[in-house]
Amino acid sequence: MTGLSDSFQRPINYLRISVTDRCNLRCIYCMPPGGVQLMSHDDILSYEEIYTIARAAAELGIDKLRLTGGEPLVRSGLPELVEMLSRIETINDISLTTNGTLLKRYAAELKAAGLQRVNVSLDTLKADRFELITRSGGSLGQVLEGIEAAREAGLEPVKLNVVVMSGINDDELLDFADKTIAEEWHVRFIELMPLAGEAAPAGGFVSAADMKRRLELLGELEPCLPSIGNGPAKYFRLAQAKGTIGFITPVSEHFCFNCNRLRLTADGKLRPCLLSDYEVDLKTPLRSGISQAGLKESIEEAVANKPRQHQMAEGYVPRERPFFQVGG
Ligand code: SAM
Ligand code: SF4
């Protein structure tokens, strides 16, 4: 295997796969208030097609996969896909990003199929606020049970993703951080990104620097050394804490220079950057009988055109697809 790298010499070894654009929640920072246009079922890649693309990507040097959505667990038979992907010899890490509402039902089955870890999105510890943020009938209790089930199944470490919005949930920063002291909670605070097609994002922006200042009321945040994870989060720990606190700063401090990822949309488009509308269609050639070599060439084309960095600071956000279509 030669390994895959882009035109800025960044090694590319990570593919995030959105398995569906459907979701059972409607988070205010992710879904526009006016509802969404869903993809037609025929447009969505079958598990066999996802497997074929993942295998071609693995032959080029991808060794890490993450399943996302929409909500990946609303697609039926997800453990079956995990099992297929885990048969690709050179893939050594398969993880899942989920809203956690269906995790209790599937955690053990996913683990048995070969899933290694989960990230769960959880933006509040207050039941009534959960309904407000997710605009849904889903419940906080279901998510907390899902997290517990994931731990019991050994899908660890369970990381919690919190999108911080001023006036919505920023008053809970200390409550989340407090949870990391006594329990092994790994909380990652994410800066709010503007929602595609929306004039203003739901809730106000809070920078990671501001979050950190507020959290230091609980004590000094010590950097975790050596640094943990190989993603964009920077991790810290409060003195004596069992868990960790991470910050993901797509807005205030981009991490493009370290970006190692590609994204596959549920309708089979390969996007080398979350925040650019450039994408390469893999579904049409796949359904027209493209060879494995041709598929690999298309993947290489997307990698070669991976932008150096996003342009959010200059006010550019992708217009074509909201995050629930690209997987965040
Ligand atoms: N439904 C799953 C979930 O919520 O974890 C997976 C898909 S969701 C699009 C993936 C991640 O994107 C979530 O952690 C979510 O918090 C994040 N996300 C969505 N919209 C965002 C925004 N406007 N700013 C920052 N993060 C966002
Ligand atoms: Fe659904 Fe995840 Fe978007 Fe929330 S963040 S609406 S759970 S896809």
Short mmCIF file of N, CA, C and O in Angstrom, two decimals, residues 146-267:
data_model
loop_
_atom_site.label_atom_id
_atom_site.label_comp_id
_atom_site.label_asym_id
_atom_site.label_seq_id
_atom_site.Cartn_x
_atom_site.Cartn_y
_atom_site.Cartn_z
N GLY A 146 -28.63 5.24 26.36
CA GLY A 146 -27.81 4.81 25.22
C GLY A 146 -26.33 4.89 25.53
O GLY A 146 -25.55 3.99 25.20
N ILE A 147 -25.94 5.96 26.21
CA ILE A 147 -24.53 6.15 26.57
C ILE A 147 -24.09 5.02 27.52
O ILE A 147 -23.03 4.42 27.37
N GLU A 148 -24.95 4.74 28.49
CA GLU A 148 -24.65 3.67 29.45
C GLU A 148 -24.51 2.32 28.74
O GLU A 148 -23.59 1.54 29.00
N ALA A 149 -25.44 2.07 27.81
CA ALA A 149 -25.42 0.80 27.07
C ALA A 149 -24.14 0.69 26.24
O ALA A 149 -23.55 -0.40 26.13
N ALA A 150 -23.70 1.80 25.67
CA ALA A 150 -22.48 1.78 24.87
C ALA A 150 -21.28 1.43 25.75
O ALA A 150 -20.41 0.63 25.38
N ARG A 151 -21.25 2.02 26.94
CA ARG A 151 -20.15 1.71 27.88
C ARG A 151 -20.18 0.23 28.25
O ARG A 151 -19.14 -0.44 28.23
N GLU A 152 -21.37 -0.25 28.58
CA GLU A 152 -21.48 -1.66 28.99
C GLU A 152 -21.07 -2.60 27.87
O GLU A 152 -20.48 -3.65 28.12
N ALA A 153 -21.34 -2.18 26.63
CA ALA A 153 -20.98 -3.04 25.49
C ALA A 153 -19.49 -2.94 25.16
O ALA A 153 -19.00 -3.69 24.32
N GLY A 154 -18.80 -1.99 25.77
CA GLY A 154 -17.36 -1.83 25.51
C GLY A 154 -17.07 -0.96 24.29
O GLY A 154 -15.99 -1.05 23.71
N LEU A 155 -18.03 -0.11 23.90
CA LEU A 155 -17.79 0.81 22.77
C LEU A 155 -17.08 2.05 23.31
O LEU A 155 -17.65 3.13 23.34
N GLU A 156 -15.85 1.89 23.74
CA GLU A 156 -15.18 2.95 24.47
C GLU A 156 -13.91 3.42 23.79
O GLU A 156 -13.29 2.64 23.09
N PRO A 157 -13.48 4.67 24.09
CA PRO A 157 -14.14 5.63 24.96
C PRO A 157 -15.38 6.23 24.29
O PRO A 157 -15.36 6.49 23.10
N VAL A 158 -16.44 6.43 25.10
CA VAL A 158 -17.62 7.14 24.60
C VAL A 158 -17.31 8.63 24.72
O VAL A 158 -17.01 9.11 25.80
N LYS A 159 -17.35 9.33 23.58
CA LYS A 159 -17.10 10.77 23.61
C LYS A 159 -18.42 11.49 23.41
O LYS A 159 -19.25 11.06 22.61
N LEU A 160 -18.60 12.59 24.14
CA LEU A 160 -19.85 13.35 24.03
C LEU A 160 -19.59 14.65 23.30
O LEU A 160 -18.68 15.40 23.66
N ASN A 161 -20.34 14.90 22.25
CA ASN A 161 -20.20 16.13 21.46
C ASN A 161 -21.25 17.14 21.91
O ASN A 161 -22.45 16.86 21.84
N VAL A 162 -20.79 18.31 22.33
CA VAL A 162 -21.71 19.37 22.77
C VAL A 162 -21.49 20.60 21.89
O VAL A 162 -20.41 21.18 21.91
N VAL A 163 -22.49 20.98 21.11
CA VAL A 163 -22.39 22.22 20.33
C VAL A 163 -22.82 23.35 21.27
O VAL A 163 -23.93 23.33 21.79
N VAL A 164 -21.92 24.29 21.49
CA VAL A 164 -22.20 25.34 22.50
C VAL A 164 -22.81 26.57 21.81
O VAL A 164 -22.24 27.10 20.86
N MET A 165 -23.97 26.99 22.33
CA MET A 165 -24.68 28.14 21.75
C MET A 165 -25.03 29.11 22.86
O MET A 165 -25.67 28.72 23.85
N SER A 166 -24.65 30.37 22.69
CA SER A 166 -24.98 31.33 23.75
C SER A 166 -26.48 31.56 23.78
O SER A 166 -27.15 31.56 22.74
N GLY A 167 -26.99 31.68 25.01
CA GLY A 167 -28.42 31.90 25.17
C GLY A 167 -29.23 30.62 25.04
O GLY A 167 -30.45 30.63 25.22
N ILE A 168 -28.57 29.51 24.71
CA ILE A 168 -29.31 28.24 24.57
C ILE A 168 -28.79 27.23 25.60
O ILE A 168 -29.55 26.73 26.41
N ASN A 169 -27.48 26.95 25.56
CA ASN A 169 -26.96 25.94 26.49
C ASN A 169 -25.59 26.31 27.08
O ASN A 169 -24.97 25.49 27.73
N ASP A 170 -25.13 27.55 26.84
CA ASP A 170 -23.79 27.89 27.35
C ASP A 170 -23.77 27.99 28.88
O ASP A 170 -22.70 27.93 29.48
N ASP A 171 -24.95 28.08 29.50
CA ASP A 171 -24.98 28.09 30.97
C ASP A 171 -24.74 26.68 31.54
O ASP A 171 -24.68 26.51 32.75
N GLU A 172 -24.58 25.68 30.67
CA GLU A 172 -24.34 24.31 31.16
C GLU A 172 -22.89 23.86 31.00
O GLU A 172 -22.56 22.70 31.25
N LEU A 173 -22.04 24.80 30.57
CA LEU A 173 -20.62 24.43 30.39
C LEU A 173 -20.05 23.80 31.66
O LEU A 173 -19.41 22.74 31.62
N LEU A 174 -20.33 24.46 32.81
CA LEU A 174 -19.75 23.98 34.06
C LEU A 174 -20.37 22.63 34.47
O LEU A 174 -19.69 21.77 35.02
N ASP A 175 -21.66 22.46 34.19
CA ASP A 175 -22.32 21.18 34.55
C ASP A 175 -21.69 20.02 33.78
O ASP A 175 -21.43 18.95 34.33
N PHE A 176 -21.45 20.24 32.47
CA PHE A 176 -20.81 19.18 31.68
C PHE A 176 -19.39 18.92 32.19
O PHE A 176 -18.98 17.77 32.34
N ALA A 177 -18.67 20.01 32.45
CA ALA A 177 -17.27 19.85 32.89
C ALA A 177 -17.23 19.13 34.24
O ALA A 177 -16.36 18.29 34.48
N ASP A 178 -18.20 19.46 35.09
CA ASP A 178 -18.27 18.84 36.41
C ASP A 178 -18.40 17.32 36.30
O ASP A 178 -17.84 16.57 37.09
N LYS A 179 -19.15 16.88 35.29
CA LYS A 179 -19.35 15.44 35.08
C LYS A 179 -18.03 14.72 34.81
O LYS A 179 -17.92 13.52 35.01
N THR A 180 -17.04 15.45 34.29
CA THR A 180 -15.77 14.78 33.95
C THR A 180 -14.93 14.52 35.20
O THR A 180 -13.93 13.80 35.13
N ILE A 181 -15.32 15.13 36.33
CA ILE A 181 -14.48 14.97 37.52
C ILE A 181 -14.68 13.59 38.14
O ILE A 181 -13.74 12.81 38.27
N ALA A 182 -15.93 13.28 38.46
CA ALA A 182 -16.17 12.03 39.18
C ALA A 182 -16.33 10.83 38.25
O ALA A 182 -16.11 9.69 38.65
N GLU A 183 -16.74 11.08 37.02
CA GLU A 183 -17.01 9.96 36.11
C GLU A 183 -16.12 10.06 34.88
O GLU A 183 -15.63 11.14 34.56
N GLU A 184 -16.00 8.94 34.17
CA GLU A 184 -15.16 8.97 32.97
C GLU A 184 -15.93 9.53 31.78
O GLU A 184 -16.17 8.82 30.81
N TRP A 185 -16.32 10.78 31.90
CA TRP A 185 -16.99 11.45 30.78
C TRP A 185 -15.94 12.14 29.93
O TRP A 185 -15.06 12.83 30.46
N HIS A 186 -16.02 11.96 28.61
CA HIS A 186 -15.11 12.65 27.70
C HIS A 186 -15.96 13.61 26.88
O HIS A 186 -16.65 13.20 25.95
N VAL A 187 -15.96 14.86 27.33
CA VAL A 187 -16.86 15.87 26.75
C VAL A 187 -16.08 16.72 25.76
O VAL A 187 -14.97 17.17 26.07
N ARG A 188 -16.65 16.92 24.57
CA ARG A 188 -15.99 17.79 23.59
C ARG A 188 -16.91 18.95 23.25
O ARG A 188 -18.02 18.75 22.75
N PHE A 189 -16.46 20.15 23.58
CA PHE A 189 -17.26 21.33 23.27
C PHE A 189 -16.92 21.78 21.85
O PHE A 189 -15.75 21.97 21.51
N ILE A 190 -17.97 21.93 21.04
CA ILE A 190 -17.79 22.27 19.62
C ILE A 190 -18.28 23.69 19.36
O ILE A 190 -19.38 24.05 19.80
N GLU A 191 -17.47 24.46 18.64
CA GLU A 191 -17.93 25.79 18.23
C GLU A 191 -19.03 25.65 17.18
O GLU A 191 -18.92 24.82 16.26
N LEU A 192 -20.05 26.48 17.34
CA LEU A 192 -21.19 26.47 16.42
C LEU A 192 -20.75 26.96 15.04
O LEU A 192 -20.16 28.03 14.91
N MET A 193 -21.07 26.17 14.02
CA MET A 193 -20.77 26.60 12.65
C MET A 193 -22.06 27.13 12.01
O MET A 193 -23.15 26.66 12.34
N PRO A 194 -21.93 28.09 11.11
CA PRO A 194 -23.14 28.61 10.46
C PRO A 194 -23.82 27.51 9.67
O PRO A 194 -23.16 26.66 9.06
N LEU A 195 -25.13 27.51 9.70
CA LEU A 195 -25.92 26.48 9.01
C LEU A 195 -26.11 26.88 7.55
O LEU A 195 -26.49 28.01 7.26
N ALA A 196 -25.85 25.94 6.65
CA ALA A 196 -25.97 26.24 5.22
C ALA A 196 -27.36 26.78 4.91
O ALA A 196 -28.36 26.24 5.37
N GLY A 197 -27.42 27.86 4.17
CA GLY A 197 -28.69 28.40 3.72
C GLY A 197 -29.39 29.28 4.74
O GLY A 197 -30.42 29.86 4.46
N GLU A 198 -28.82 29.39 5.94
CA GLU A 198 -29.46 30.20 6.97
C GLU A 198 -28.72 31.52 7.12
O GLU A 198 -27.49 31.55 7.14
N ALA A 199 -29.45 32.60 7.28
CA ALA A 199 -28.81 33.90 7.47
C ALA A 199 -28.04 33.93 8.79
O ALA A 199 -26.92 34.39 8.85
N ALA A 200 -28.65 33.42 9.83
CA ALA A 200 -27.99 33.45 11.14
C ALA A 200 -28.15 32.09 11.79
O ALA A 200 -29.20 31.47 11.67
N PRO A 201 -27.11 31.58 12.47
CA PRO A 201 -27.25 30.28 13.12
C PRO A 201 -28.16 30.37 14.33
O PRO A 201 -28.37 31.45 14.87
N ALA A 202 -28.71 29.22 14.73
CA ALA A 202 -29.55 29.18 15.92
C ALA A 202 -28.66 29.39 17.14
O ALA A 202 -27.67 28.71 17.30
N GLY A 203 -28.99 30.30 18.00
CA GLY A 203 -28.17 30.57 19.17
C GLY A 203 -26.94 31.35 18.76
O GLY A 203 -26.64 31.49 17.58
N GLY A 204 -26.24 31.90 19.74
CA GLY A 204 -25.08 32.73 19.43
C GLY A 204 -23.79 31.94 19.48
O GLY A 204 -23.72 30.89 20.13
N PHE A 205 -22.80 32.46 18.80
CA PHE A 205 -21.49 31.81 18.75
C PHE A 205 -20.72 32.04 20.06
O PHE A 205 -20.72 33.13 20.60
N VAL A 206 -20.06 31.00 20.55
CA VAL A 206 -19.16 31.13 21.70
C VAL A 206 -17.83 30.53 21.28
O VAL A 206 -17.78 29.37 20.84
N SER A 207 -16.76 31.29 21.39
CA SER A 207 -15.46 30.76 20.97
C SER A 207 -14.92 29.81 22.03
O SER A 207 -15.28 29.91 23.21
N ALA A 208 -14.05 28.91 21.60
CA ALA A 208 -13.46 27.96 22.56
C ALA A 208 -12.65 28.72 23.61
O ALA A 208 -12.63 28.32 24.78
N ALA A 209 -12.03 29.83 23.23
CA ALA A 209 -11.25 30.61 24.20
C ALA A 209 -12.17 31.12 25.31
O ALA A 209 -11.84 31.07 26.50
N ASP A 210 -13.36 31.55 24.90
CA ASP A 210 -14.34 32.05 25.87
C ASP A 210 -14.82 30.89 26.77
O ASP A 210 -14.94 31.02 27.99
N MET A 211 -15.09 29.74 26.14
CA MET A 211 -15.54 28.58 26.93
C MET A 211 -14.48 28.24 27.99
O MET A 211 -14.79 27.99 29.14
N LYS A 212 -13.24 28.24 27.54
CA LYS A 212 -12.14 27.86 28.43
C LYS A 212 -12.03 28.81 29.61
O LYS A 212 -11.88 28.37 30.76
N ARG A 213 -12.16 30.10 29.32
CA ARG A 213 -12.11 31.10 30.40
C ARG A 213 -13.19 30.81 31.42
O ARG A 213 -12.95 30.82 32.62
N ARG A 214 -14.39 30.49 30.94
CA ARG A 214 -15.49 30.25 31.87
C ARG A 214 -15.28 28.97 32.67
O ARG A 214 -15.60 28.88 33.85
N LEU A 215 -14.68 27.97 32.01
CA LEU A 215 -14.49 26.68 32.68
C LEU A 215 -13.42 26.75 33.75
O LEU A 215 -13.43 25.96 34.70
N GLU A 216 -12.52 27.71 33.61
CA GLU A 216 -11.43 27.78 34.58
C GLU A 216 -11.90 28.20 35.96
O GLU A 216 -11.15 28.13 36.92
N LEU A 217 -13.19 28.54 36.07
CA LEU A 217 -13.79 28.75 37.40
C LEU A 217 -13.72 27.46 38.22
O LEU A 217 -13.70 27.47 39.44
N LEU A 218 -13.70 26.33 37.51
CA LEU A 218 -13.65 25.03 38.20
C LEU A 218 -12.22 24.62 38.55
O LEU A 218 -12.01 23.61 39.21
N GLY A 219 -11.25 25.37 38.07
CA GLY A 219 -9.84 25.02 38.31
C GLY A 219 -9.07 25.04 37.01
O GLY A 219 -9.65 25.24 35.94
N GLU A 220 -7.77 24.82 37.12
CA GLU A 220 -6.93 24.89 35.93
C GLU A 220 -7.22 23.73 34.98
O GLU A 220 -7.48 22.59 35.43
N LEU A 221 -7.22 24.02 33.68
CA LEU A 221 -7.39 22.96 32.69
C LEU A 221 -6.00 22.53 32.23
O LEU A 221 -5.30 23.29 31.56
N GLU A 222 -5.63 21.34 32.60
CA GLU A 222 -4.28 20.88 32.25
C GLU A 222 -4.32 20.15 30.91
O GLU A 222 -5.15 19.25 30.73
N PRO A 223 -3.44 20.53 29.96
CA PRO A 223 -3.45 19.84 28.67
C PRO A 223 -3.15 18.36 28.86
O PRO A 223 -2.32 18.00 29.70
N CYS A 224 -3.84 17.50 28.13
CA CYS A 224 -3.57 16.06 28.20
C CYS A 224 -2.32 15.79 27.37
O CYS A 224 -2.32 16.05 26.16
N LEU A 225 -1.31 15.28 27.99
CA LEU A 225 -0.05 14.98 27.28
C LEU A 225 0.33 13.53 27.53
O LEU A 225 0.23 13.08 28.67
N PRO A 226 0.81 12.80 26.53
CA PRO A 226 0.83 13.21 25.14
C PRO A 226 -0.59 13.43 24.64
O PRO A 226 -1.53 12.86 25.21
N SER A 227 -0.74 14.24 23.58
CA SER A 227 -2.09 14.60 23.15
C SER A 227 -2.87 13.33 22.76
O SER A 227 -2.29 12.39 22.23
N ILE A 228 -4.16 13.32 23.07
CA ILE A 228 -4.94 12.11 22.81
C ILE A 228 -5.80 12.27 21.56
O ILE A 228 -6.13 13.39 21.18
N GLY A 229 -6.15 11.15 20.97
CA GLY A 229 -6.97 11.17 19.75
C GLY A 229 -6.12 11.64 18.58
O GLY A 229 -5.04 12.20 18.77
N ASN A 230 -6.63 11.41 17.36
CA ASN A 230 -5.89 11.94 16.22
C ASN A 230 -6.79 12.81 15.36
O ASN A 230 -6.57 13.01 14.20
N GLY A 231 -7.81 13.37 16.05
CA GLY A 231 -8.74 14.27 15.36
C GLY A 231 -8.44 15.71 15.72
O GLY A 231 -7.38 16.02 16.27
N PRO A 232 -9.39 16.59 15.43
CA PRO A 232 -9.15 18.01 15.62
C PRO A 232 -9.30 18.51 17.06
O PRO A 232 -8.97 19.66 17.34
N ALA A 233 -9.80 17.67 17.99
CA ALA A 233 -10.03 18.16 19.35
C ALA A 233 -8.73 18.32 20.11
O ALA A 233 -7.80 17.51 19.95
N LYS A 234 -8.68 19.38 20.95
CA LYS A 234 -7.55 19.51 21.89
C LYS A 234 -8.10 19.20 23.27
O LYS A 234 -9.11 19.78 23.69
N TYR A 235 -7.42 18.29 23.99
CA TYR A 235 -7.98 17.76 25.23
C TYR A 235 -7.27 18.31 26.47
O TYR A 235 -6.05 18.49 26.48
N PHE A 236 -8.09 18.50 27.52
CA PHE A 236 -7.60 19.00 28.81
C PHE A 236 -8.25 18.17 29.91
O PHE A 236 -9.19 17.43 29.67
N ARG A 237 -7.73 18.37 31.12
CA ARG A 237 -8.28 17.64 32.25
C ARG A 237 -8.28 18.57 33.46
O ARG A 237 -7.32 19.32 33.66
N LEU A 238 -9.35 18.52 34.23
CA LEU A 238 -9.35 19.24 35.51
C LEU A 238 -8.57 18.40 36.50
O LEU A 238 -8.52 17.17 36.36
N ALA A 239 -7.96 19.03 37.50
CA ALA A 239 -7.14 18.29 38.46
C ALA A 239 -7.94 17.12 39.03
O ALA A 239 -9.11 17.28 39.40
N GLN A 240 -7.33 15.96 39.06
CA GLN A 240 -7.91 14.73 39.63
C GLN A 240 -9.11 14.19 38.85
O GLN A 240 -9.77 13.27 39.31
N ALA A 241 -9.43 14.78 37.70
CA ALA A 241 -10.64 14.33 37.00
C ALA A 241 -10.41 12.98 36.32
O ALA A 241 -9.33 12.70 35.82
N LYS A 242 -11.48 12.17 36.30
CA LYS A 242 -11.39 10.87 35.61
C LYS A 242 -11.54 11.04 34.11
O LYS A 242 -11.01 10.30 33.31
N GLY A 243 -12.35 12.03 33.71
CA GLY A 243 -12.62 12.24 32.28
C GLY A 243 -11.84 13.42 31.73
O GLY A 243 -10.98 14.00 32.39
N THR A 244 -12.17 13.78 30.50
CA THR A 244 -11.43 14.85 29.82
C THR A 244 -12.41 15.88 29.23
O THR A 244 -13.59 15.60 29.04
N ILE A 245 -11.84 17.04 28.91
CA ILE A 245 -12.62 18.11 28.26
C ILE A 245 -11.88 18.46 26.97
O ILE A 245 -10.69 18.80 27.00
N GLY A 246 -12.59 18.36 25.85
CA GLY A 246 -11.96 18.70 24.57
C GLY A 246 -12.63 19.91 23.95
O GLY A 246 -13.78 20.24 24.26
N PHE A 247 -11.89 20.59 23.08
CA PHE A 247 -12.45 21.73 22.34
C PHE A 247 -12.24 21.47 20.86
O PHE A 247 -11.14 21.10 20.44
N ILE A 248 -13.29 21.71 20.09
CA ILE A 248 -13.19 21.59 18.63
C ILE A 248 -13.51 22.97 18.07
O ILE A 248 -14.58 23.52 18.33
N THR A 249 -12.55 23.52 17.32
CA THR A 249 -12.60 24.95 16.98
C THR A 249 -12.65 25.19 15.47
O THR A 249 -11.75 25.83 14.93
N PRO A 250 -13.69 24.71 14.79
CA PRO A 250 -13.71 24.90 13.34
C PRO A 250 -13.74 26.36 12.94
O PRO A 250 -13.31 26.71 11.84
N VAL A 251 -14.24 27.23 13.84
CA VAL A 251 -14.41 28.64 13.46
C VAL A 251 -13.22 29.49 13.90
O VAL A 251 -12.60 30.18 13.09
N SER A 252 -12.87 29.43 15.21
CA SER A 252 -11.86 30.37 15.72
C SER A 252 -10.44 29.94 15.36
O SER A 252 -9.54 30.76 15.30
N GLU A 253 -10.24 28.66 15.16
CA GLU A 253 -8.87 28.20 14.88
C GLU A 253 -8.98 26.96 14.01
O GLU A 253 -9.18 25.86 14.52
N HIS A 254 -8.94 27.16 12.70
CA HIS A 254 -9.20 26.01 11.85
C HIS A 254 -8.05 24.99 11.96
O HIS A 254 -6.93 25.35 12.31
N PHE A 255 -8.40 23.73 11.70
CA PHE A 255 -7.40 22.67 11.83
C PHE A 255 -7.14 22.03 10.48
O PHE A 255 -6.79 20.86 10.39
N CYS A 256 -7.33 22.83 9.41
CA CYS A 256 -7.23 22.28 8.05
C CYS A 256 -5.84 21.72 7.76
O CYS A 256 -5.71 20.74 7.01
N PHE A 257 -4.80 22.32 8.33
CA PHE A 257 -3.44 21.86 8.02
C PHE A 257 -3.21 20.42 8.45
O PHE A 257 -2.28 19.77 7.97
N ASN A 258 -4.05 19.93 9.37
CA ASN A 258 -3.90 18.56 9.86
C ASN A 258 -4.99 17.65 9.31
O ASN A 258 -5.11 16.52 9.77
N CYS A 259 -5.82 18.14 8.39
CA CYS A 259 -7.03 17.39 8.03
C CYS A 259 -6.67 16.13 7.25
O CYS A 259 -5.97 16.18 6.24
N ASN A 260 -7.15 15.00 7.73
CA ASN A 260 -6.82 13.71 7.11
C ASN A 260 -8.05 13.02 6.53
O ASN A 260 -8.05 11.83 6.31
N ARG A 261 -9.16 13.77 6.32
CA ARG A 261 -10.43 13.09 6.07
C ARG A 261 -11.10 13.37 4.73
O ARG A 261 -10.90 14.41 4.12
N LEU A 262 -11.91 12.39 4.36
CA LEU A 262 -12.82 12.50 3.22
C LEU A 262 -14.21 12.19 3.74
O LEU A 262 -14.35 11.48 4.75
N ARG A 263 -15.23 12.66 3.02
CA ARG A 263 -16.60 12.38 3.43
C ARG A 263 -17.39 11.81 2.26
O ARG A 263 -17.34 12.37 1.16
N LEU A 264 -18.13 10.75 2.54
CA LEU A 264 -19.00 10.16 1.52
C LEU A 264 -20.44 10.47 1.92
O LEU A 264 -20.87 10.13 3.03
N THR A 265 -21.19 11.12 1.02
CA THR A 265 -22.58 11.45 1.35
C THR A 265 -23.44 10.20 1.11
O THR A 265 -23.06 9.28 0.38
N ALA A 266 -24.65 10.23 1.68
CA ALA A 266 -25.54 9.07 1.55
C ALA A 266 -25.91 8.81 0.09
O ALA A 266 -26.19 7.68 -0.30
N ASP A 267 -25.88 9.87 -0.75
CA ASP A 267 -26.19 9.67 -2.17
C ASP A 267 -24.92 9.52 -3.02
O ASP A 267 -24.94 9.77 -4.23
#
